[in-house]
PDB file of C-alpha atoms in Angstrom:
ATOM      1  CA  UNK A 205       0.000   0.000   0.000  1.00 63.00           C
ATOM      2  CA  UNK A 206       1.377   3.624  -0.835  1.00 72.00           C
ATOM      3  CA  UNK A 207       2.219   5.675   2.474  1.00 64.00           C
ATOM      4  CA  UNK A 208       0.970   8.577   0.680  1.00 64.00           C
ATOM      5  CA  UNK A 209      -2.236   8.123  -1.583  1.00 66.00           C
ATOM      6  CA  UNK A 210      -2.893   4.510   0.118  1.00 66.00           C
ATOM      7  CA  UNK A 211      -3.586   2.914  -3.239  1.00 73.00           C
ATOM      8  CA  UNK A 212      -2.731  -1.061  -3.912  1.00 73.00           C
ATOM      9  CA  UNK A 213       0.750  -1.394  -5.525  1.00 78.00           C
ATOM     10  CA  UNK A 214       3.181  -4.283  -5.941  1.00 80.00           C
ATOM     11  CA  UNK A 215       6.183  -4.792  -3.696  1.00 74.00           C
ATOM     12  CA  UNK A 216       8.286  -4.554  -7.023  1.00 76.00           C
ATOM     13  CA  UNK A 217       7.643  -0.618  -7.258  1.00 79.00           C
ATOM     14  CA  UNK A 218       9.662   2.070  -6.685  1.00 78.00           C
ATOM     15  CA  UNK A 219       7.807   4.774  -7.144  1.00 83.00           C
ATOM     16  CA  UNK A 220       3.685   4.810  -6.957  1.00 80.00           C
ATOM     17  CA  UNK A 221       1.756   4.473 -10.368  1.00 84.00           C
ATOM     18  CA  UNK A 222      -1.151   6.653  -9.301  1.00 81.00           C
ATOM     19  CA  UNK A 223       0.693   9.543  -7.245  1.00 81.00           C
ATOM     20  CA  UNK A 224       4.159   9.360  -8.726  1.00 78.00           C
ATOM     21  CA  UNK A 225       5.158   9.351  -4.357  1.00 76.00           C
ATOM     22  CA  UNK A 226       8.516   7.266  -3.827  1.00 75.00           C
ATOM     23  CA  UNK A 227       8.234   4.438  -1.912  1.00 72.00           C
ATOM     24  CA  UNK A 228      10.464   3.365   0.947  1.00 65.00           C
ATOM     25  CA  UNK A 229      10.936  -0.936   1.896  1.00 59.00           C
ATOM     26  CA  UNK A 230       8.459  -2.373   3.506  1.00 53.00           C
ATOM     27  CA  UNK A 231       8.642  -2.509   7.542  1.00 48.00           C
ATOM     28  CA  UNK A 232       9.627  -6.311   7.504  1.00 45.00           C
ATOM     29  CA  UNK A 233      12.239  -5.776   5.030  1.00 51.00           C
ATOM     30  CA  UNK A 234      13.749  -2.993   7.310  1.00 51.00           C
ATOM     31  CA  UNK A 235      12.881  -5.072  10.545  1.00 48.00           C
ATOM     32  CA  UNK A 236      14.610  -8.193   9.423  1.00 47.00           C
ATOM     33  CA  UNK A 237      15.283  -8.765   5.864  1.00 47.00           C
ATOM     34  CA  UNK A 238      17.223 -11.417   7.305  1.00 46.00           C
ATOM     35  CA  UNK A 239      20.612 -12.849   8.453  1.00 47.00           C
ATOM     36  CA  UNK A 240      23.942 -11.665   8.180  1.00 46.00           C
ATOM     37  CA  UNK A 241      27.205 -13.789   8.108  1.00 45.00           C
ATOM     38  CA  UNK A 242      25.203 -17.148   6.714  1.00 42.00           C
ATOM     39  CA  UNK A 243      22.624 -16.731   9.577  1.00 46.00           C
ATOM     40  CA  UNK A 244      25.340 -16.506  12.241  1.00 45.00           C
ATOM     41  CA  UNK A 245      23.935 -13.164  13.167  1.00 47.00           C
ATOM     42  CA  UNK A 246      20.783 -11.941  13.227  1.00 49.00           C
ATOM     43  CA  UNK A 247      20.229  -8.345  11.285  1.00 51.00           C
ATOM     44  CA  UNK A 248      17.379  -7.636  13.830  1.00 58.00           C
ATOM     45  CA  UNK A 249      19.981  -7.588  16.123  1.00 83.00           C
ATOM     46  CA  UNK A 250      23.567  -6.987  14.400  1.00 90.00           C
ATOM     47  CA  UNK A 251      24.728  -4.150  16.506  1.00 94.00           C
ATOM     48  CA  UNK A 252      24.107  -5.422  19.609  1.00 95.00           C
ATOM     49  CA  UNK A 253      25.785  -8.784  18.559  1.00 94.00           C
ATOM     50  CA  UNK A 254      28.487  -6.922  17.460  1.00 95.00           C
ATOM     51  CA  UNK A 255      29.182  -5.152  20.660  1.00 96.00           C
ATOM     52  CA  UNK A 256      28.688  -8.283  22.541  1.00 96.00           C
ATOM     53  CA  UNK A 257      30.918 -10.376  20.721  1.00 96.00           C
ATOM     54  CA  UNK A 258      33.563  -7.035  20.934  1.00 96.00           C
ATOM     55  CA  UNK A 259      33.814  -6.506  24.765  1.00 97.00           C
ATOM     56  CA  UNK A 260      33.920 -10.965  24.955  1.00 96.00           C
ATOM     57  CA  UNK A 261      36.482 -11.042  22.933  1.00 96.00           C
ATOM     58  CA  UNK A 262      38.466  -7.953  24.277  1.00 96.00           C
ATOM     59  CA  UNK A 263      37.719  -9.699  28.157  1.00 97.00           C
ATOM     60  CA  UNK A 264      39.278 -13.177  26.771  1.00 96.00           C
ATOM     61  CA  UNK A 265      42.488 -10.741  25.497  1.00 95.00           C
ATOM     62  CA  UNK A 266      42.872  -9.154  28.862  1.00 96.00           C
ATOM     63  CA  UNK A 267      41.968 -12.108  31.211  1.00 96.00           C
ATOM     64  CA  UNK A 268      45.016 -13.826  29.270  1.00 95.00           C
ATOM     65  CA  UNK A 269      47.208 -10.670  29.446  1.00 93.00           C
ATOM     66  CA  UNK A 270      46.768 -10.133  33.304  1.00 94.00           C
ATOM     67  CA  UNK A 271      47.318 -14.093  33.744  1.00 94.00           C
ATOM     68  CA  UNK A 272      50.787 -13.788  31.812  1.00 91.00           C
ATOM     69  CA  UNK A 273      51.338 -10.954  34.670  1.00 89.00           C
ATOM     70  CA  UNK A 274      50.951 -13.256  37.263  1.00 90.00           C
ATOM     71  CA  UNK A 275      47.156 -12.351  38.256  1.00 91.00           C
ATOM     72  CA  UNK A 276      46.007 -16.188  38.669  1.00 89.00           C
ATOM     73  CA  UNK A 277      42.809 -15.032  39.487  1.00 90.00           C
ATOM     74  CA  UNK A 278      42.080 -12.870  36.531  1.00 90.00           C
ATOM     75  CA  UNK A 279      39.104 -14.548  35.255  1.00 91.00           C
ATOM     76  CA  UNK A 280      37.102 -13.037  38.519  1.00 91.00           C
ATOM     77  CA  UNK A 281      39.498  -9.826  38.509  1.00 90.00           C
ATOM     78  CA  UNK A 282      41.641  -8.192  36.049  1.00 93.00           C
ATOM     79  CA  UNK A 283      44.618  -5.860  38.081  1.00 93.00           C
ATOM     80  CA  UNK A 284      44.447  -2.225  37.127  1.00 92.00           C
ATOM     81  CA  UNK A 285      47.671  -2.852  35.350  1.00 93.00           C
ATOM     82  CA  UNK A 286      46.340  -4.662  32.776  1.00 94.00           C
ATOM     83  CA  UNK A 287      43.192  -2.670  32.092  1.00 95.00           C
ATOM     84  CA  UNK A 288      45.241   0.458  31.964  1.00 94.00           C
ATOM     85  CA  UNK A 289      47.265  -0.588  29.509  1.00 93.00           C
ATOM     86  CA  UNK A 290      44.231  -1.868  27.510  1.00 94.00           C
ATOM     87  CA  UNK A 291      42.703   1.471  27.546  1.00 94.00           C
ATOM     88  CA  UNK A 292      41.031   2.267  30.807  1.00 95.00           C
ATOM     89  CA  UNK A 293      39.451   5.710  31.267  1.00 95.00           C
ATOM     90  CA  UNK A 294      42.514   6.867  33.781  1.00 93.00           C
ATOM     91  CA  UNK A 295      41.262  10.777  34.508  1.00 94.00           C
ATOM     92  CA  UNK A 296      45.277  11.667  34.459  1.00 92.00           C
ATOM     93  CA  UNK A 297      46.001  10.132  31.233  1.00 93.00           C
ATOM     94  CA  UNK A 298      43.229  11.547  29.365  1.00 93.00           C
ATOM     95  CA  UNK A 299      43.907  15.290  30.950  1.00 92.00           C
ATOM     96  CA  UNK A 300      47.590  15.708  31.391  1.00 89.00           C
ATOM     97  CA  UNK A 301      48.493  13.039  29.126  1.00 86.00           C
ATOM     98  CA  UNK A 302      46.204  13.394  26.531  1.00 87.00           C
ATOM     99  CA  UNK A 303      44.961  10.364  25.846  1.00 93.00           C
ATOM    100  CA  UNK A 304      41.294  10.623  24.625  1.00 94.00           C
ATOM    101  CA  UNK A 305      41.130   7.260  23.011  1.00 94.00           C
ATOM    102  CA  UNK A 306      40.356   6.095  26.569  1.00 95.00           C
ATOM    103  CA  UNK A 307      37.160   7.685  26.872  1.00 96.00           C
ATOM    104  CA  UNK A 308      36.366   4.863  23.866  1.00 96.00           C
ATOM    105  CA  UNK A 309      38.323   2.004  24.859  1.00 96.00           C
ATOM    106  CA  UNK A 310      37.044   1.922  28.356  1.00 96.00           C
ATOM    107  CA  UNK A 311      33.289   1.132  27.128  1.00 96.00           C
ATOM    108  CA  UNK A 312      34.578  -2.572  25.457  1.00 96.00           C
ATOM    109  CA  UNK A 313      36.957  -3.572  28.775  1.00 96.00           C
ATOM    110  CA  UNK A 314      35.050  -5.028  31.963  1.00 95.00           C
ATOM    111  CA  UNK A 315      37.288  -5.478  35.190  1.00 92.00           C
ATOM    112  CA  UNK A 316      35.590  -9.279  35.815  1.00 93.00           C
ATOM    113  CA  UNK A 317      33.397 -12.253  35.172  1.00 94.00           C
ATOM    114  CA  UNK A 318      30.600 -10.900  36.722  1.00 92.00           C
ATOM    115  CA  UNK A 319      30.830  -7.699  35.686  1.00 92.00           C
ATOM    116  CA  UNK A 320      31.085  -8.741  31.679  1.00 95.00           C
ATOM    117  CA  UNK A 321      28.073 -11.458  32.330  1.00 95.00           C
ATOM    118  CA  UNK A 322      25.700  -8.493  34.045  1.00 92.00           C
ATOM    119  CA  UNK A 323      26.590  -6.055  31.452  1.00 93.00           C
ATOM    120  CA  UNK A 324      26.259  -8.862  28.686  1.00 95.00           C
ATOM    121  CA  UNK A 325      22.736  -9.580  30.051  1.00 93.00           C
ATOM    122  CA  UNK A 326      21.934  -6.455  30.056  1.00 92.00           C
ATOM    123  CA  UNK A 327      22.730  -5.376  26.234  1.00 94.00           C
ATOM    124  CA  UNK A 328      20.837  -8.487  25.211  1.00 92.00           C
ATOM    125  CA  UNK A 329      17.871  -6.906  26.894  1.00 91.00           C
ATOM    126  CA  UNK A 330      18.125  -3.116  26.573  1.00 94.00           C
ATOM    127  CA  UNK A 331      20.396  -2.881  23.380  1.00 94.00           C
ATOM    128  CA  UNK A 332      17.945  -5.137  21.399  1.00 91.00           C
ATOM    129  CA  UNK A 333      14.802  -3.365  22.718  1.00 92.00           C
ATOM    130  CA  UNK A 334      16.883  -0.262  21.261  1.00 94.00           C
ATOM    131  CA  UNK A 335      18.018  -1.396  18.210  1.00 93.00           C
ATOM    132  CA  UNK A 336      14.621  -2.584  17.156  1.00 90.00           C
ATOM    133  CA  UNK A 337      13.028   1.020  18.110  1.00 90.00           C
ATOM    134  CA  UNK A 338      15.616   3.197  16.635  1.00 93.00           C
ATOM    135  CA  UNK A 339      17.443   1.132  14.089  1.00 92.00           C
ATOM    136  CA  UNK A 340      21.320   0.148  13.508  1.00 93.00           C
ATOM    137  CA  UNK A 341      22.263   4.029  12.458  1.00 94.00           C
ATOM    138  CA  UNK A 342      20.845   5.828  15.358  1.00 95.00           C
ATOM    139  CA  UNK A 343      21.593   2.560  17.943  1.00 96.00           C
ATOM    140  CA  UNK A 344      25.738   3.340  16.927  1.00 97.00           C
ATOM    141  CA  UNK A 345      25.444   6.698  17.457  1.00 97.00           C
ATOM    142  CA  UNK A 346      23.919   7.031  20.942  1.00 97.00           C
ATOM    143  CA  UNK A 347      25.603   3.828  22.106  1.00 97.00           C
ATOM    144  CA  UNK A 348      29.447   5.495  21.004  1.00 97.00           C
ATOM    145  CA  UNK A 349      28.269   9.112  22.231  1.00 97.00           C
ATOM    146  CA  UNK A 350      27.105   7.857  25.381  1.00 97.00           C
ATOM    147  CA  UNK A 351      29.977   5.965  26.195  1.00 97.00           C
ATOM    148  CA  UNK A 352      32.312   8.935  24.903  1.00 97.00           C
ATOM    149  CA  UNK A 353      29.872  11.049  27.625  1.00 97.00           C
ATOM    150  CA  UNK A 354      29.903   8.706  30.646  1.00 96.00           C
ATOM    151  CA  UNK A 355      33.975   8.245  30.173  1.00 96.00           C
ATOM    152  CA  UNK A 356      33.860  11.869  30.200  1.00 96.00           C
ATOM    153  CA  UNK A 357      31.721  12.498  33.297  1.00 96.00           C
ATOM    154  CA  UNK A 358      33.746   9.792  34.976  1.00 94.00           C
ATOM    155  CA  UNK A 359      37.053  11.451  34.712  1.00 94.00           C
ATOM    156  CA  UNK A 360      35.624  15.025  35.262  1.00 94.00           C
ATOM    157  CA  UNK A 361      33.835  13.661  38.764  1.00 91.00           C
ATOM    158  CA  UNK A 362      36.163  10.609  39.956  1.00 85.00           C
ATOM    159  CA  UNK A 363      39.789  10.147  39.986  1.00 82.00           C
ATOM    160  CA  UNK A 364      39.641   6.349  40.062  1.00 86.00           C
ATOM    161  CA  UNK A 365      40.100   3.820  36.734  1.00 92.00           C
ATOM    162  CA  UNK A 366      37.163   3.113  35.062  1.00 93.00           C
ATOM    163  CA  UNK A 367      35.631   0.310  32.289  1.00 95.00           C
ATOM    164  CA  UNK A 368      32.582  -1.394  31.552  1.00 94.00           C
ATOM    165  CA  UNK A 369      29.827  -1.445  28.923  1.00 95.00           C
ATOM    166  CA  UNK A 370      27.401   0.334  31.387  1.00 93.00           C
ATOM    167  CA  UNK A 371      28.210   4.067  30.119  1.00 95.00           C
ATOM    168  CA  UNK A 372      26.668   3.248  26.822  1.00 96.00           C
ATOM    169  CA  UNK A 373      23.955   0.767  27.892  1.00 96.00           C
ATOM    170  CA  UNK A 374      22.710   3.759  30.300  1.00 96.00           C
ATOM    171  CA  UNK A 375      23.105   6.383  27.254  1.00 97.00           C
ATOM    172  CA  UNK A 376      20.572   3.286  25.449  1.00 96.00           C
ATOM    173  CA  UNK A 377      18.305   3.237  28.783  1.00 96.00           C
ATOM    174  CA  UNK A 378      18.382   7.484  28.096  1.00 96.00           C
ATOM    175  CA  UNK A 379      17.114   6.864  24.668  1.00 95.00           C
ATOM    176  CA  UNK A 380      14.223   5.109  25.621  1.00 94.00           C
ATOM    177  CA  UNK A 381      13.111   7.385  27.935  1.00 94.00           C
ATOM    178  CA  UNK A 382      13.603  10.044  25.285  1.00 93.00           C
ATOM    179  CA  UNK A 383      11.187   8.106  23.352  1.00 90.00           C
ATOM    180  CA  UNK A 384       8.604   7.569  25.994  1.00 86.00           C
ATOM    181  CA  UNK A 385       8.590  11.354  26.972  1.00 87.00           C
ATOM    182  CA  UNK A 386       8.529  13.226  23.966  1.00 84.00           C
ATOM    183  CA  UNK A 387       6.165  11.043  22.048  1.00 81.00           C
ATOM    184  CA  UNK A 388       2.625  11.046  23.374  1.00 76.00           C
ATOM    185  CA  UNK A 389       1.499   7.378  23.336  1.00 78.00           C
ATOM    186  CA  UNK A 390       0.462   4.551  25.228  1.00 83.00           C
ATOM    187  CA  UNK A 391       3.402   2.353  24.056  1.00 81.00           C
ATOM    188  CA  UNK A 392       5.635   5.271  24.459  1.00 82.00           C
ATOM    189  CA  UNK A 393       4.305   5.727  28.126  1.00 85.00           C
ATOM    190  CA  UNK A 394       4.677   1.871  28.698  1.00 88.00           C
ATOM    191  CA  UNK A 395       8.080   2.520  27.139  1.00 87.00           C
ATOM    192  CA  UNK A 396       8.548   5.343  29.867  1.00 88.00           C
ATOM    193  CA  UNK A 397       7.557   3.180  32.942  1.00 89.00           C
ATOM    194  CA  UNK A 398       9.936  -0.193  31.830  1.00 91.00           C
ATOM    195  CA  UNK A 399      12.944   2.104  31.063  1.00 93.00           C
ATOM    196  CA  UNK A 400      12.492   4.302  34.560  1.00 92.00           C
ATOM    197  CA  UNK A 401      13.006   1.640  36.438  1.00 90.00           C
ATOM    198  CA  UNK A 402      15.644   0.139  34.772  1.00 88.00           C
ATOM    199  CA  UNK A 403      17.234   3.782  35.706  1.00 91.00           C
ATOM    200  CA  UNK A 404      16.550   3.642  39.210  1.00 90.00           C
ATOM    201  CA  UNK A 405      17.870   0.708  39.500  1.00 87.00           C
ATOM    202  CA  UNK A 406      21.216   0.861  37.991  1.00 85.00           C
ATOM    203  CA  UNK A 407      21.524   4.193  40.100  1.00 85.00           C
ATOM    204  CA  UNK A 408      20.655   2.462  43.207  1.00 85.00           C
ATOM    205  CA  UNK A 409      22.933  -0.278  42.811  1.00 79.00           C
ATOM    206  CA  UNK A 410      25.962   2.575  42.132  1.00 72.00           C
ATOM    207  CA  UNK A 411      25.500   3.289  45.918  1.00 74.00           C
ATOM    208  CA  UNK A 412      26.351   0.181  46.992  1.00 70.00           C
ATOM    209  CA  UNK A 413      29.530   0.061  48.159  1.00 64.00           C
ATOM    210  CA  UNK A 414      30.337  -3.625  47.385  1.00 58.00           C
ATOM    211  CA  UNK A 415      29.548  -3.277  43.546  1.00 61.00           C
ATOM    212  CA  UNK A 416      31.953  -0.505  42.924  1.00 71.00           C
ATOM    213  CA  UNK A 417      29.933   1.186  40.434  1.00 81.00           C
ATOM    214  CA  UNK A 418      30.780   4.221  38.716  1.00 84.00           C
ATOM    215  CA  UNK A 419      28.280   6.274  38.887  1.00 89.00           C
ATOM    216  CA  UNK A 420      29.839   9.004  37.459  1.00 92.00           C
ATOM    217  CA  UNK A 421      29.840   7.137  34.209  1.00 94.00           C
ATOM    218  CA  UNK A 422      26.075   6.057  34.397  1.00 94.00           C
ATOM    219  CA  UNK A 423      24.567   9.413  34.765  1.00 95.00           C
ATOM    220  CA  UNK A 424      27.007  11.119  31.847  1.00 96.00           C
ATOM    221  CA  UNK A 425      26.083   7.789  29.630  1.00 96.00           C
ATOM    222  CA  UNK A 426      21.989   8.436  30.498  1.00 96.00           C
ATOM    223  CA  UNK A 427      22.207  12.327  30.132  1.00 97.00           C
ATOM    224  CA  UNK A 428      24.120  11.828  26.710  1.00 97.00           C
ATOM    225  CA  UNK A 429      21.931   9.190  25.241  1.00 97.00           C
ATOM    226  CA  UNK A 430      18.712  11.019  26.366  1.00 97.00           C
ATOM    227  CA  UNK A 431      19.876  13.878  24.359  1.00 97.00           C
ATOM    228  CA  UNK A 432      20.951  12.166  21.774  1.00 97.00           C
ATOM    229  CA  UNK A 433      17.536   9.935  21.290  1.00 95.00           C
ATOM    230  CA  UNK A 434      16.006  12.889  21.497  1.00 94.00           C
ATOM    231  CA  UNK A 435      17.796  14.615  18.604  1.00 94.00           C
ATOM    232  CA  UNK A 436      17.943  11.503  16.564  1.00 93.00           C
ATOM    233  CA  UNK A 437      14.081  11.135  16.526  1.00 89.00           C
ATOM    234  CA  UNK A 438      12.772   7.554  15.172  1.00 85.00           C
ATOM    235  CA  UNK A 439      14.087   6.086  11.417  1.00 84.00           C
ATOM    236  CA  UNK A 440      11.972   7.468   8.467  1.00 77.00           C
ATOM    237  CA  UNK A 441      10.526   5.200   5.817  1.00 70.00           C
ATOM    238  CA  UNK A 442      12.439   6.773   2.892  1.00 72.00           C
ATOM    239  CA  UNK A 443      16.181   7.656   2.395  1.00 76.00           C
ATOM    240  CA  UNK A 444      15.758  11.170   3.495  1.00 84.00           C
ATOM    241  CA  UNK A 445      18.403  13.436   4.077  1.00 86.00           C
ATOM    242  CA  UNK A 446      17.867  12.590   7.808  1.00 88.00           C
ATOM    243  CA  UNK A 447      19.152   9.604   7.074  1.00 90.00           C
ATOM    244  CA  UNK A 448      21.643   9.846   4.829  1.00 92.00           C
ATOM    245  CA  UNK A 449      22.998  12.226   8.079  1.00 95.00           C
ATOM    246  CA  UNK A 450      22.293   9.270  10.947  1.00 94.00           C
ATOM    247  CA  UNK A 451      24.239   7.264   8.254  1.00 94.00           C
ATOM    248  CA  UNK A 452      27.248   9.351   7.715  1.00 96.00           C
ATOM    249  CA  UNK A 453      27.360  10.279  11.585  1.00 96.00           C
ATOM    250  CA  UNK A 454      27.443   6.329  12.357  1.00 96.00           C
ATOM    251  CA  UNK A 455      30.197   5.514   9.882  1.00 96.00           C
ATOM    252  CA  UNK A 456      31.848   8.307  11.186  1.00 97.00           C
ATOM    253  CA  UNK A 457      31.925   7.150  14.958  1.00 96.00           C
ATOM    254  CA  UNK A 458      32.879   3.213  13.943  1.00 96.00           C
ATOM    255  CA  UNK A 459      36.046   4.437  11.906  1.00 96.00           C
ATOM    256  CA  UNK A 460      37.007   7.337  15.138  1.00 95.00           C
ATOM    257  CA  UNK A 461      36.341   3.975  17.270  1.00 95.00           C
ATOM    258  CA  UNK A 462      38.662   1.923  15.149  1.00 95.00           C
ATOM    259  CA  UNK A 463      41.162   4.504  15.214  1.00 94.00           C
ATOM    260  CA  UNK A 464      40.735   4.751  19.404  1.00 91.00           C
ATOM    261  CA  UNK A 465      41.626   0.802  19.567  1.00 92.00           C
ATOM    262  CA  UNK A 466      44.502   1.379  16.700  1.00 93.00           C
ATOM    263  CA  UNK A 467      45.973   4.357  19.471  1.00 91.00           C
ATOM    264  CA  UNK A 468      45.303   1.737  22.588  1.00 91.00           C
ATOM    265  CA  UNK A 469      47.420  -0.412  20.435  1.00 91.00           C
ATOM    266  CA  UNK A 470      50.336   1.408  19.868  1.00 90.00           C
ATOM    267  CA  UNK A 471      50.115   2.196  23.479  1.00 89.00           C
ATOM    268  CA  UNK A 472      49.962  -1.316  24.421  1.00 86.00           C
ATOM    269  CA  UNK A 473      53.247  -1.894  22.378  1.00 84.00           C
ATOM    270  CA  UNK A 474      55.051   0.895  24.015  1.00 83.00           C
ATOM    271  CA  UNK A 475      54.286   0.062  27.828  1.00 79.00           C
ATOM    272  CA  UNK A 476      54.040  -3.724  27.367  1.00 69.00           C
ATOM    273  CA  UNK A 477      57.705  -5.876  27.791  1.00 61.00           C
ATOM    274  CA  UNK A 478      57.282  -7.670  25.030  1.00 47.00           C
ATOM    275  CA  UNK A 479      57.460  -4.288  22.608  1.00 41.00           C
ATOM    276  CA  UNK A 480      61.290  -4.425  23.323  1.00 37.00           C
TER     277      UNK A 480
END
């Protein structure tokens, strides 16, 4: 059916015969047109698989690393050695020693076992709910902002190391509640209520002392990502210049991401003993 005119067309046309209106795909073609990699991942879902299968493999990398240190116990704890030279957000080394990659790298490093299996959790929950609301474009952009904004936060109101995934899966939470407060509908409002108390709760747990939670990095990640949601709107039928923008922006952030992890490399070479 045309979005514009609502006459009967076939799926094959482009543009419609009786108002001469473009036509976008269909909703289950953008939804899930269907899988990526020979069904190995799900395009429903791709980001979030992506960014799961990222911070795994980057926890197997340092769990090995810190073990090779001497840290026998790695699996449940990485030492702050390790994770700093992996690309911790270290307040001093992104200030004085300008090292802004961190603010990046941090988001994809997790300090334990637990901590990468709650955060993991998590993203299946909150990053799919996300992705399937706002689309792959949008979903890279407030997930990379709002870990670039909690990393930011952190250093500006701690002066401890911090990592995890939970910067940008709070700037994700912010997102949805962007969508449940500027839109004036009952799913948004159900959308509100879920994603609130997801908030609360990640806050509350921060003031536990047994957790060590950065907080610091939670409320930057939610402010950023609420902003950003709001900004970024929902995806558009048709290949407007909208977009073509959300499109560009993404790109943009995955290549300043790769380059983050190339400058956490060449770090990693110059502290690490086996560089000489």
């Amino acid at each position: 059916m045309c979005p514009h005119c609502r006459a009967f067309i076939t799926v094959k046309d482009k543009v419609c015969p009786y108002c001469d209106t473009e036509v976008g795909p269909r909703a289950i073609d953008r939804r899930d047109p269907g899988a990526i990699l020979a069904g190995m991942i799900p395009s429903a879902r791709f980001v979030t698989v992506i960014i799961l299968t990222l911070n795994a493999g980057l926890f197997l990398v340092t769990v090995l690393a810190s073990m090779k240190a001497g840290n026998g116990g790695a699996l449940m704890g990485l030492d702050i050695i390790t994770l700093t030279k992996f690309g911790a957000a270290r307040p001093d080394a992104v200030f004085l020693g300008d090292q802004w990659w961190r603010l990046i790298t941090a988001g994809f490093l997790h300090g334990g076992l637990m901590h990468i299996m709650f955060n993991s959790w998590a993203m299946m929950d909150v990053g799919a709910h996300t992705e399937e609301i706002y689309g792959q474009r949008r979903m890279v952009v407030i997930y990379l902002l709002s870990t670039i904004g909690g990393f930011l936060a952190s250093c500006l109101w701690t002066r401890s190391v911090s990592v995890g995934a939970s910067a940008g899966l709070f700037g994700l939470i912010g997102a949805m509640l962007a969508i449940g407060v500027f839109h004036k509908s009952m799913e948004a409002s159900m959308i509100k209520a879920f994603y609130v108390r997801w908030a609360i709760y990640g806050l509350l747990m921060g003031l536990l002392p047994f957790f060590r939670v950065d907080n610091a990095a939670h409320i930057g990640g939610l402010a950023t990502g609420f902003l950003t949601g709001w900004i970024a709107g929902t995806p558009r039928l048709l290949e407007t210049w909208q977009e073509k923008f959300w499109k560009s922006a993404a790109t943009i952030l995955v290549l300043l991401t790769a380059f983050r992890f190339y400058k956490m490399s060449v770090y990693y070479l110059s502290v690490s003993p086996i560089a000489g």
